[in-house]
Amino acid sequence: MVLLAIYFSKKEVNSGDDFIIAGHRLPLIVVIGTLTASWVGSGSLVGGASFVYQYGPLAAIFYFLGGPLGIIAMYFIAAKTRALAKRTVPEMLEVRFGKKTRLFSTIFILLTYISVLSYQFISGGYILHITTGIPEQLGSLLTVLFVIVLAATGGLFSVSYTDMFSALLIIFGFIIAVPFILVEVGGISTLVSNLPDTKFTVTGGLTPLQLIGYFLPLLVYIIGDQSMLQRFSASKTEQTARRSTIGFFIGVTTVYCLITFFVTASIVLLPNIKPDTALIEIANQSLPLPIGVLILAAFTALLVTTANSFLLSMSGNIVYDLYGQFKEKLPEEKYLNFNRVTVVVIGIIAYLMATFFTSVLELSIFAYTMYGASVTPVILAGFFWKKATPQGALASVITGGVSTILFEIVGNPIGGNTILLSLPISIIALVGVSLLTQKHSVPITTDSIKQ
């Protein structure tokens, strides 16, 4: 990973666009790999594993289902995103909804991504603690330093190519490990029979409302995730962007099935571990050394590349959506240097935030909800709803983001996760205010972009 970062920093990264969106030059196989690896970070490998360990494999279907369904929706916006060829989601939203929507969406994206970045660092600490015995906070700090070095050198070029290899490595490692785990648990039928009764029910002991509260955040988050949309923008062509969603769907679905299998086995083989560490522990304790090493190395690589992705994304938001809106345009070389400095500062802040949280699942659900309620409805309206207005978009972003924070502080009065209230509030604000402030407005299309 270090070698790739050094290579691309010397050969390919010459401007801010090269750094943030790879100069719109990524080929299909790389786009598929970087989409898969960026999504399957610690939110899936640690947070998702924690959910499976606590509630069982059948309930996990509802938790993970939002990802594949969201990717299907992304098929219809991938080419339009590439046609826009923007560096960030707020920059894209400005095309339809103006500068105020760009500013406020930037604020809530930064709040989301600093949370996402923090739990990548927490997970890095878990892995290094379990495999080497060093304290978790020191492990997180080492992860931060490594991530910053990689992100600040090669930009999205190095991240994308290391993503591709990491995704292939984790899938390959999981697949060759399956027979060994089946032997350990005595086969599928024995595994199922040894599961606790409460963990082999459709709900896993959760209420239907709680299940929906876990399902929705992933669905609404992945559809509008800036990190994903930037990869569409980085694709060589619109056709490449659209086709990449097919490989993305296959890759994510495969990894989700493998995660569910391994964590289900860990419920039986390792009944007294911390849920967040279920995948790490089964690789560390229940597999032959070479295969366990392979999986943990791939696991770590995915955390690092995912963290890189969010560092780069936030750097783009600060440099282009905040600084770029209030200062004179900089030469490309200065944008590049500014991006690199910003990466370092953000990494340090995210590490400090990580020291205040212990649950990756809890932090990931908050992040998904924040983004899904404040940004995703406006993105979809920008592409598909001609009656959406700048006023409605701004109202949606603000109410979605603020309500998420308030309900996290005071608690959700109807129970379940915050998204059960914050997403409907955001959509009602978008529709209601747009209808009250109707003007001639059209969805973002390729023709409107060219105009």
Short mmCIF file of C-alpha atoms in Angstrom, two decimals:
data_model
loop_
_atom_site.label_atom_id
_atom_site.label_comp_id
_atom_site.label_asym_id
_atom_site.label_seq_id
_atom_site.Cartn_x
_atom_site.Cartn_y
_atom_site.Cartn_z
CA MET A 1 0.00 0.00 0.00
CA VAL A 2 2.84 2.36 0.82
CA LEU A 3 4.59 1.57 -2.44
CA LEU A 4 1.42 2.24 -4.44
CA ALA A 5 0.89 5.55 -2.64
CA ILE A 6 4.45 6.67 -3.43
CA TYR A 7 4.15 5.56 -7.06
CA PHE A 8 0.89 7.40 -7.71
CA SER A 9 2.02 10.53 -5.87
CA LYS A 10 4.94 10.77 -8.30
CA LYS A 11 3.27 9.59 -11.53
CA GLU A 12 -0.41 10.53 -11.47
CA VAL A 13 -1.22 13.17 -8.85
CA ASN A 14 -0.54 16.64 -10.22
CA SER A 15 -3.68 18.59 -9.29
CA GLY A 16 -6.53 18.83 -6.80
CA ASP A 17 -8.79 16.89 -9.19
CA ASP A 18 -6.21 14.10 -9.46
CA PHE A 19 -6.04 13.95 -5.67
CA ILE A 20 -9.81 13.94 -4.96
CA ILE A 21 -11.37 12.20 -8.00
CA ALA A 22 -8.39 10.58 -9.77
CA GLY A 23 -8.72 12.94 -12.72
CA HIS A 24 -11.82 11.03 -13.95
CA ARG A 25 -9.51 8.23 -15.16
CA LEU A 26 -10.41 5.06 -13.21
CA PRO A 27 -11.17 1.90 -15.29
CA LEU A 28 -14.14 -0.40 -14.61
CA ILE A 29 -12.42 -3.12 -12.55
CA VAL A 30 -10.80 -0.53 -10.30
CA VAL A 31 -14.09 1.32 -9.78
CA ILE A 32 -15.80 -1.95 -8.78
CA GLY A 33 -12.99 -2.79 -6.37
CA THR A 34 -12.84 0.63 -4.76
CA LEU A 35 -16.64 0.83 -4.37
CA THR A 36 -16.71 -2.58 -2.67
CA ALA A 37 -13.75 -1.97 -0.39
CA SER A 38 -14.90 1.54 0.57
CA TRP A 39 -18.30 0.25 1.62
CA VAL A 40 -17.08 -2.90 3.35
CA GLY A 41 -15.04 -1.15 6.03
CA SER A 42 -15.41 -1.46 9.76
CA GLY A 43 -19.10 -0.53 9.52
CA SER A 44 -19.59 -4.00 8.02
CA LEU A 45 -16.63 -5.99 9.35
CA VAL A 46 -16.96 -4.72 12.93
CA GLY A 47 -20.34 -2.98 13.28
CA GLY A 48 -22.19 -5.49 11.09
CA ALA A 49 -20.39 -8.38 12.77
CA SER A 50 -21.47 -7.00 16.14
CA PHE A 51 -25.10 -7.00 15.00
CA VAL A 52 -24.93 -10.60 13.75
CA TYR A 53 -23.24 -11.75 16.97
CA GLN A 54 -25.90 -10.10 19.15
CA TYR A 55 -29.06 -10.90 17.16
CA GLY A 56 -28.25 -13.88 14.93
CA PRO A 57 -28.06 -14.64 11.19
CA LEU A 58 -31.74 -14.30 10.30
CA ALA A 59 -32.07 -10.83 11.81
CA ALA A 60 -28.83 -9.95 9.99
CA ILE A 61 -30.69 -10.28 6.69
CA PHE A 62 -32.70 -7.18 7.60
CA TYR A 63 -29.62 -5.30 8.79
CA PHE A 64 -27.56 -5.96 5.66
CA LEU A 65 -30.40 -5.80 3.10
CA GLY A 66 -30.24 -2.02 2.87
CA GLY A 67 -26.83 -2.22 1.19
CA PRO A 68 -27.76 -4.32 -1.88
CA LEU A 69 -31.12 -2.52 -2.28
CA GLY A 70 -29.34 0.82 -2.16
CA ILE A 71 -26.87 -0.32 -4.82
CA ILE A 72 -29.78 -1.17 -7.13
CA ALA A 73 -31.02 2.42 -6.71
CA MET A 74 -27.50 3.69 -7.42
CA TYR A 75 -27.58 2.05 -10.84
CA PHE A 76 -29.99 4.77 -11.95
CA ILE A 77 -27.88 7.72 -10.72
CA ALA A 78 -24.33 6.50 -11.43
CA ALA A 79 -24.15 7.77 -15.02
CA LYS A 80 -25.78 11.09 -14.09
CA THR A 81 -23.20 11.55 -11.34
CA ARG A 82 -20.37 10.94 -13.81
CA ALA A 83 -21.94 13.40 -16.24
CA LEU A 84 -21.88 16.09 -13.56
CA ALA A 85 -18.14 15.39 -13.02
CA LYS A 86 -18.11 17.21 -9.69
CA ARG A 87 -15.64 16.68 -6.85
CA THR A 88 -18.11 16.59 -3.95
CA VAL A 89 -21.82 16.03 -3.30
CA PRO A 90 -22.43 19.63 -2.10
CA GLU A 91 -20.84 20.89 -5.33
CA MET A 92 -23.24 18.65 -7.22
CA LEU A 93 -26.25 19.86 -5.23
CA GLU A 94 -25.38 23.48 -5.97
CA VAL A 95 -26.17 22.86 -9.66
CA ARG A 96 -29.85 22.52 -8.79
CA PHE A 97 -30.35 24.01 -5.32
CA GLY A 98 -27.84 26.83 -4.90
CA LYS A 99 -25.04 27.86 -2.56
CA LYS A 100 -26.95 27.68 0.76
CA THR A 101 -27.83 24.04 0.23
CA ARG A 102 -24.21 23.40 -0.69
CA LEU A 103 -23.01 25.02 2.54
CA PHE A 104 -25.39 23.25 4.94
CA SER A 105 -25.03 19.86 3.26
CA THR A 106 -21.26 20.25 3.66
CA ILE A 107 -21.66 20.78 7.40
CA PHE A 108 -23.72 17.63 7.92
CA ILE A 109 -21.52 15.54 5.63
CA LEU A 110 -18.50 16.55 7.70
CA LEU A 111 -20.32 15.60 10.92
CA THR A 112 -21.18 12.22 9.39
CA TYR A 113 -17.76 11.45 7.99
CA ILE A 114 -15.81 12.40 11.09
CA SER A 115 -17.90 9.75 12.88
CA VAL A 116 -17.28 7.17 10.14
CA LEU A 117 -13.56 7.91 10.17
CA SER A 118 -13.43 7.60 13.96
CA TYR A 119 -14.78 4.06 14.00
CA GLN A 120 -12.26 2.95 11.38
CA PHE A 121 -9.59 4.00 13.87
CA ILE A 122 -11.37 2.22 16.73
CA SER A 123 -11.43 -0.96 14.65
CA GLY A 124 -7.74 -0.63 13.80
CA GLY A 125 -7.08 -0.49 17.54
CA TYR A 126 -9.12 -3.69 18.05
CA ILE A 127 -7.12 -5.62 15.48
CA LEU A 128 -3.71 -4.53 16.72
CA HIS A 129 -4.69 -5.16 20.35
CA ILE A 130 -5.96 -8.70 19.67
CA THR A 131 -3.09 -9.69 17.38
CA THR A 132 -0.15 -8.00 19.15
CA GLY A 133 -1.37 -7.18 22.67
CA ILE A 134 -0.67 -3.44 22.47
CA PRO A 135 -3.29 -1.13 24.09
CA GLU A 136 -6.28 -0.34 21.88
CA GLN A 137 -5.71 3.43 21.94
CA LEU A 138 -2.10 2.98 20.85
CA GLY A 139 -3.31 0.66 18.07
CA SER A 140 -5.76 3.34 16.95
CA LEU A 141 -3.00 5.95 16.95
CA LEU A 142 -0.75 3.76 14.79
CA THR A 143 -3.68 3.23 12.40
CA VAL A 144 -4.21 7.00 12.21
CA LEU A 145 -0.57 7.66 11.37
CA PHE A 146 -0.53 5.00 8.65
CA VAL A 147 -3.79 6.24 7.13
CA ILE A 148 -2.66 9.86 7.05
CA VAL A 149 0.60 8.99 5.31
CA LEU A 150 -1.20 6.99 2.62
CA ALA A 151 -4.02 9.48 2.07
CA ALA A 152 -1.73 12.51 1.92
CA THR A 153 0.53 11.04 -0.74
CA GLY A 154 -1.27 9.22 -3.54
CA GLY A 155 -4.81 10.55 -3.12
CA LEU A 156 -7.71 8.64 -4.73
CA PHE A 157 -5.41 6.93 -7.23
CA SER A 158 -3.52 5.03 -4.53
CA VAL A 159 -6.69 4.49 -2.48
CA SER A 160 -8.59 3.03 -5.45
CA TYR A 161 -5.93 0.57 -6.54
CA THR A 162 -5.22 -0.62 -2.99
CA ASP A 163 -9.00 -0.89 -2.53
CA MET A 164 -9.22 -3.23 -5.50
CA PHE A 165 -6.52 -5.56 -4.15
CA SER A 166 -7.93 -5.42 -0.61
CA ALA A 167 -11.43 -6.38 -1.79
CA LEU A 168 -10.09 -9.35 -3.78
CA LEU A 169 -7.92 -10.40 -0.83
CA ILE A 170 -10.71 -10.39 1.76
CA ILE A 171 -13.13 -12.31 -0.49
CA PHE A 172 -10.44 -14.86 -1.40
CA GLY A 173 -9.41 -15.25 2.25
CA PHE A 174 -12.98 -15.73 3.44
CA ILE A 175 -13.78 -18.29 0.76
CA ILE A 176 -10.76 -20.51 1.42
CA ALA A 177 -11.47 -20.28 5.17
CA VAL A 178 -15.05 -21.61 4.85
CA PRO A 179 -14.13 -25.36 4.81
CA PHE A 180 -11.97 -24.98 7.92
CA ILE A 181 -14.76 -23.29 9.89
CA LEU A 182 -17.27 -25.91 8.73
CA VAL A 183 -14.99 -28.60 10.16
CA GLU A 184 -14.64 -26.65 13.41
CA VAL A 185 -18.42 -26.34 13.92
CA GLY A 186 -19.24 -29.85 12.66
CA GLY A 187 -21.15 -28.81 9.53
CA ILE A 188 -24.09 -26.50 8.84
CA SER A 189 -26.71 -28.63 10.60
CA THR A 190 -24.62 -28.85 13.78
CA LEU A 191 -23.96 -25.11 13.65
CA VAL A 192 -27.66 -24.35 13.43
CA SER A 193 -28.57 -26.80 16.19
CA ASN A 194 -25.98 -25.27 18.55
CA LEU A 195 -27.17 -21.70 18.09
CA PRO A 196 -29.06 -20.25 21.09
CA ASP A 197 -32.80 -20.20 20.37
CA THR A 198 -32.99 -16.41 20.70
CA LYS A 199 -30.38 -16.02 17.96
CA PHE A 200 -32.11 -18.18 15.40
CA THR A 201 -35.34 -16.24 15.04
CA VAL A 202 -36.32 -13.83 12.29
CA THR A 203 -36.16 -10.83 14.62
CA GLY A 204 -33.36 -11.94 16.93
CA GLY A 205 -35.36 -10.64 19.86
CA LEU A 206 -35.82 -7.18 18.34
CA THR A 207 -39.22 -5.58 17.70
CA PRO A 208 -40.27 -4.94 14.08
CA LEU A 209 -39.77 -1.20 14.70
CA GLN A 210 -36.23 -1.80 15.93
CA LEU A 211 -35.44 -3.95 12.88
CA ILE A 212 -36.65 -1.19 10.57
CA GLY A 213 -34.48 1.21 12.55
CA TYR A 214 -31.43 -0.89 11.70
CA PHE A 215 -32.44 -1.50 8.07
CA LEU A 216 -33.16 2.08 6.99
CA PRO A 217 -29.84 3.77 7.89
CA LEU A 218 -27.78 1.61 5.53
CA LEU A 219 -30.31 1.96 2.72
CA VAL A 220 -30.55 5.75 2.74
CA TYR A 221 -26.87 6.23 3.49
CA ILE A 222 -25.41 4.16 0.65
CA ILE A 223 -27.65 5.74 -2.00
CA GLY A 224 -26.28 9.22 -1.38
CA ASP A 225 -22.87 8.43 0.12
CA GLN A 226 -20.41 11.02 -1.15
CA SER A 227 -17.55 8.53 -1.08
CA MET A 228 -19.48 6.26 -3.47
CA LEU A 229 -20.62 9.08 -5.75
CA GLN A 230 -17.06 10.41 -5.99
CA ARG A 231 -16.01 7.06 -7.39
CA PHE A 232 -18.66 7.30 -10.07
CA SER A 233 -17.32 10.77 -10.86
CA ALA A 234 -13.78 9.34 -10.99
CA SER A 235 -14.82 6.73 -13.61
CA LYS A 236 -13.52 7.06 -17.14
CA THR A 237 -16.99 7.25 -18.69
CA GLU A 238 -20.68 7.35 -17.79
CA GLN A 239 -21.02 3.76 -19.01
CA THR A 240 -18.17 2.68 -16.70
CA ALA A 241 -19.93 4.30 -13.75
CA ARG A 242 -23.24 2.56 -14.47
CA ARG A 243 -21.69 -0.87 -15.10
CA SER A 244 -19.62 -0.66 -11.92
CA THR A 245 -22.79 -0.88 -9.82
CA ILE A 246 -23.36 -4.45 -11.08
CA GLY A 247 -19.96 -5.63 -9.85
CA PHE A 248 -20.45 -3.58 -6.69
CA PHE A 249 -23.73 -5.40 -5.98
CA ILE A 250 -22.13 -8.82 -6.45
CA GLY A 251 -19.10 -7.96 -4.31
CA VAL A 252 -21.07 -6.50 -1.39
CA THR A 253 -23.65 -9.30 -1.36
CA THR A 254 -20.87 -11.91 -1.36
CA VAL A 255 -19.04 -10.24 1.53
CA TYR A 256 -22.25 -9.85 3.56
CA CYS A 257 -23.04 -13.56 3.20
CA LEU A 258 -19.51 -14.51 4.26
CA ILE A 259 -19.55 -12.14 7.25
CA THR A 260 -22.85 -13.62 8.40
CA PHE A 261 -21.50 -17.17 8.13
CA PHE A 262 -18.28 -16.51 10.04
CA VAL A 263 -19.91 -14.51 12.80
CA THR A 264 -22.64 -17.15 13.21
CA ALA A 265 -19.85 -19.69 13.68
CA SER A 266 -18.20 -17.42 16.24
CA ILE A 267 -21.43 -17.38 18.30
CA VAL A 268 -20.98 -21.13 18.77
CA LEU A 269 -17.18 -21.37 18.90
CA LEU A 270 -16.48 -18.17 20.87
CA PRO A 271 -19.54 -17.47 23.02
CA ASN A 272 -17.96 -14.98 25.46
CA ILE A 273 -16.16 -12.43 23.30
CA LYS A 274 -16.88 -8.76 22.71
CA PRO A 275 -19.41 -8.58 19.80
CA ASP A 276 -17.40 -5.90 17.96
CA THR A 277 -14.47 -8.33 17.68
CA ALA A 278 -16.33 -11.42 16.42
CA LEU A 279 -14.68 -11.58 12.97
CA ILE A 280 -11.26 -10.65 14.27
CA GLU A 281 -11.36 -13.28 17.02
CA ILE A 282 -12.52 -16.14 14.80
CA ALA A 283 -9.72 -15.39 12.33
CA ASN A 284 -7.26 -15.17 15.21
CA GLN A 285 -8.36 -18.26 17.16
CA SER A 286 -10.19 -20.70 14.89
CA LEU A 287 -8.27 -20.76 11.60
CA PRO A 288 -4.90 -22.16 10.53
CA LEU A 289 -2.22 -19.50 10.96
CA PRO A 290 -1.60 -18.69 7.25
CA ILE A 291 -5.31 -18.24 6.51
CA GLY A 292 -5.95 -16.25 9.69
CA VAL A 293 -3.03 -13.99 8.82
CA LEU A 294 -4.37 -13.50 5.28
CA ILE A 295 -7.83 -12.51 6.52
CA LEU A 296 -6.54 -10.17 9.23
CA ALA A 297 -4.15 -8.51 6.77
CA ALA A 298 -7.00 -8.00 4.29
CA PHE A 299 -9.25 -6.85 7.12
CA THR A 300 -6.70 -4.24 8.17
CA ALA A 301 -6.17 -3.13 4.57
CA LEU A 302 -9.92 -2.57 4.16
CA LEU A 303 -10.06 -0.45 7.30
CA VAL A 304 -7.12 1.61 6.11
CA THR A 305 -8.45 2.18 2.59
CA THR A 306 -11.93 3.01 3.90
CA ALA A 307 -10.42 5.53 6.31
CA ASN A 308 -8.39 6.96 3.42
CA SER A 309 -11.56 7.39 1.40
CA PHE A 310 -13.30 9.38 4.09
CA LEU A 311 -10.23 11.50 4.77
CA LEU A 312 -10.08 12.40 1.08
CA SER A 313 -13.81 13.09 0.93
CA MET A 314 -13.73 15.45 3.90
CA SER A 315 -10.64 17.15 2.55
CA GLY A 316 -12.56 17.91 -0.65
CA ASN A 317 -15.49 19.31 1.35
CA ILE A 318 -13.27 21.65 3.35
CA VAL A 319 -11.10 22.79 0.45
CA TYR A 320 -13.76 23.18 -2.24
CA ASP A 321 -17.11 23.55 -0.44
CA LEU A 322 -16.01 25.74 2.48
CA TYR A 323 -12.72 27.49 1.70
CA GLY A 324 -13.38 27.63 -2.03
CA GLN A 325 -16.71 29.39 -1.53
CA PHE A 326 -15.32 32.28 0.48
CA LYS A 327 -11.83 32.77 -0.91
CA GLU A 328 -10.37 33.48 -4.32
CA LYS A 329 -9.68 30.47 -6.53
CA LEU A 330 -6.25 28.96 -5.90
CA PRO A 331 -3.84 27.50 -8.47
CA GLU A 332 -4.17 23.72 -8.77
CA GLU A 333 -0.81 23.09 -7.09
CA LYS A 334 -1.92 25.07 -4.03
CA TYR A 335 -5.22 23.17 -3.96
CA LEU A 336 -3.21 19.94 -3.93
CA ASN A 337 -1.05 21.10 -1.02
CA PHE A 338 -4.08 22.43 0.86
CA ASN A 339 -5.80 19.06 0.45
CA ARG A 340 -2.80 17.28 1.94
CA VAL A 341 -2.61 19.56 4.96
CA THR A 342 -6.35 19.17 5.51
CA VAL A 343 -6.01 15.37 5.48
CA VAL A 344 -3.54 15.55 8.38
CA VAL A 345 -5.71 17.87 10.48
CA ILE A 346 -8.89 15.83 9.94
CA GLY A 347 -7.10 12.60 10.83
CA ILE A 348 -5.98 14.03 14.16
CA ILE A 349 -9.48 15.31 15.01
CA ALA A 350 -11.05 11.94 14.15
CA TYR A 351 -8.56 10.13 16.37
CA LEU A 352 -9.41 12.39 19.31
CA MET A 353 -13.12 11.73 18.70
CA ALA A 354 -12.50 7.97 18.61
CA THR A 355 -11.22 8.06 22.18
CA PHE A 356 -14.73 8.97 23.42
CA PHE A 357 -16.60 6.05 21.79
CA THR A 358 -16.44 2.31 22.38
CA SER A 359 -19.19 0.81 20.17
CA VAL A 360 -18.62 0.76 16.41
CA LEU A 361 -22.22 -0.39 15.79
CA GLU A 362 -23.66 2.54 17.76
CA LEU A 363 -21.40 5.09 16.08
CA SER A 364 -22.01 3.69 12.59
CA ILE A 365 -25.79 3.80 12.94
CA PHE A 366 -25.58 7.43 14.09
CA ALA A 367 -23.40 8.31 11.07
CA TYR A 368 -25.66 6.50 8.59
CA THR A 369 -28.71 8.23 10.05
CA MET A 370 -27.15 11.70 9.98
CA TYR A 371 -26.25 11.38 6.31
CA GLY A 372 -29.36 9.49 5.23
CA ALA A 373 -31.74 12.00 6.81
CA SER A 374 -29.97 15.23 5.87
CA VAL A 375 -28.43 14.60 2.44
CA THR A 376 -29.84 11.57 0.61
CA PRO A 377 -33.45 12.86 0.15
CA VAL A 378 -32.08 16.03 -1.47
CA ILE A 379 -29.76 14.07 -3.78
CA LEU A 380 -32.66 11.91 -5.01
CA ALA A 381 -34.90 14.96 -5.41
CA GLY A 382 -32.18 16.66 -7.44
CA PHE A 383 -32.11 13.82 -9.93
CA PHE A 384 -35.74 12.70 -10.05
CA TRP A 385 -38.25 15.24 -8.68
CA LYS A 386 -38.82 18.26 -10.90
CA LYS A 387 -40.88 20.12 -8.28
CA ALA A 388 -38.11 20.24 -5.68
CA THR A 389 -36.99 23.81 -4.98
CA PRO A 390 -33.86 25.30 -3.37
CA GLN A 391 -35.95 26.29 -0.34
CA GLY A 392 -37.30 22.76 0.04
CA ALA A 393 -33.83 21.24 -0.32
CA LEU A 394 -32.37 23.57 2.29
CA ALA A 395 -35.23 22.84 4.71
CA SER A 396 -34.71 19.10 4.24
CA VAL A 397 -30.96 19.24 4.88
CA ILE A 398 -31.33 21.35 8.03
CA THR A 399 -34.30 19.52 9.57
CA GLY A 400 -32.86 16.09 8.79
CA GLY A 401 -29.49 16.89 10.33
CA VAL A 402 -30.71 18.86 13.34
CA SER A 403 -33.45 16.36 14.22
CA THR A 404 -30.92 13.51 14.13
CA ILE A 405 -28.70 15.30 16.63
CA LEU A 406 -31.62 16.29 18.90
CA PHE A 407 -33.15 12.80 19.00
CA GLU A 408 -29.73 11.29 19.71
CA ILE A 409 -29.38 13.66 22.69
CA VAL A 410 -32.91 13.44 24.18
CA GLY A 411 -33.88 9.98 22.90
CA ASN A 412 -36.40 8.81 20.31
CA PRO A 413 -39.92 9.13 21.80
CA ILE A 414 -41.30 6.29 19.64
CA GLY A 415 -38.40 3.92 20.36
CA GLY A 416 -35.92 2.38 17.96
CA ASN A 417 -33.18 4.23 16.11
CA THR A 418 -33.34 7.96 15.42
CA ILE A 419 -33.90 7.52 11.69
CA LEU A 420 -37.50 6.43 12.31
CA LEU A 421 -38.30 10.08 13.02
CA SER A 422 -35.53 12.14 11.41
CA LEU A 423 -35.96 10.69 7.89
CA PRO A 424 -39.76 11.30 7.71
CA ILE A 425 -39.23 14.83 9.08
CA SER A 426 -36.64 15.53 6.40
CA ILE A 427 -38.86 14.21 3.59
CA ILE A 428 -41.90 16.15 4.85
CA ALA A 429 -39.80 19.34 4.94
CA LEU A 430 -38.53 18.71 1.41
CA VAL A 431 -41.96 18.04 -0.07
CA GLY A 432 -43.91 20.59 1.96
CA VAL A 433 -41.58 23.55 1.50
CA SER A 434 -41.01 22.73 -2.17
CA LEU A 435 -44.75 22.73 -2.87
CA LEU A 436 -45.14 26.03 -1.02
CA THR A 437 -42.31 27.69 -2.97
CA GLN A 438 -43.01 26.32 -6.43
CA LYS A 439 -41.03 27.72 -9.30
CA HIS A 440 -39.98 26.27 -12.60
CA SER A 441 -37.47 23.59 -11.65
CA VAL A 442 -36.20 20.52 -13.49
CA PRO A 443 -34.25 17.46 -12.39
CA ILE A 444 -30.50 17.24 -12.99
CA THR A 445 -30.01 15.53 -16.34
CA THR A 446 -27.17 15.19 -18.82
CA ASP A 447 -28.80 17.82 -21.02
CA SER A 448 -29.20 20.30 -18.18
CA ILE A 449 -25.56 19.75 -17.19
CA LYS A 450 -24.39 20.53 -20.72
CA GLN A 451 -26.57 23.64 -20.80
#
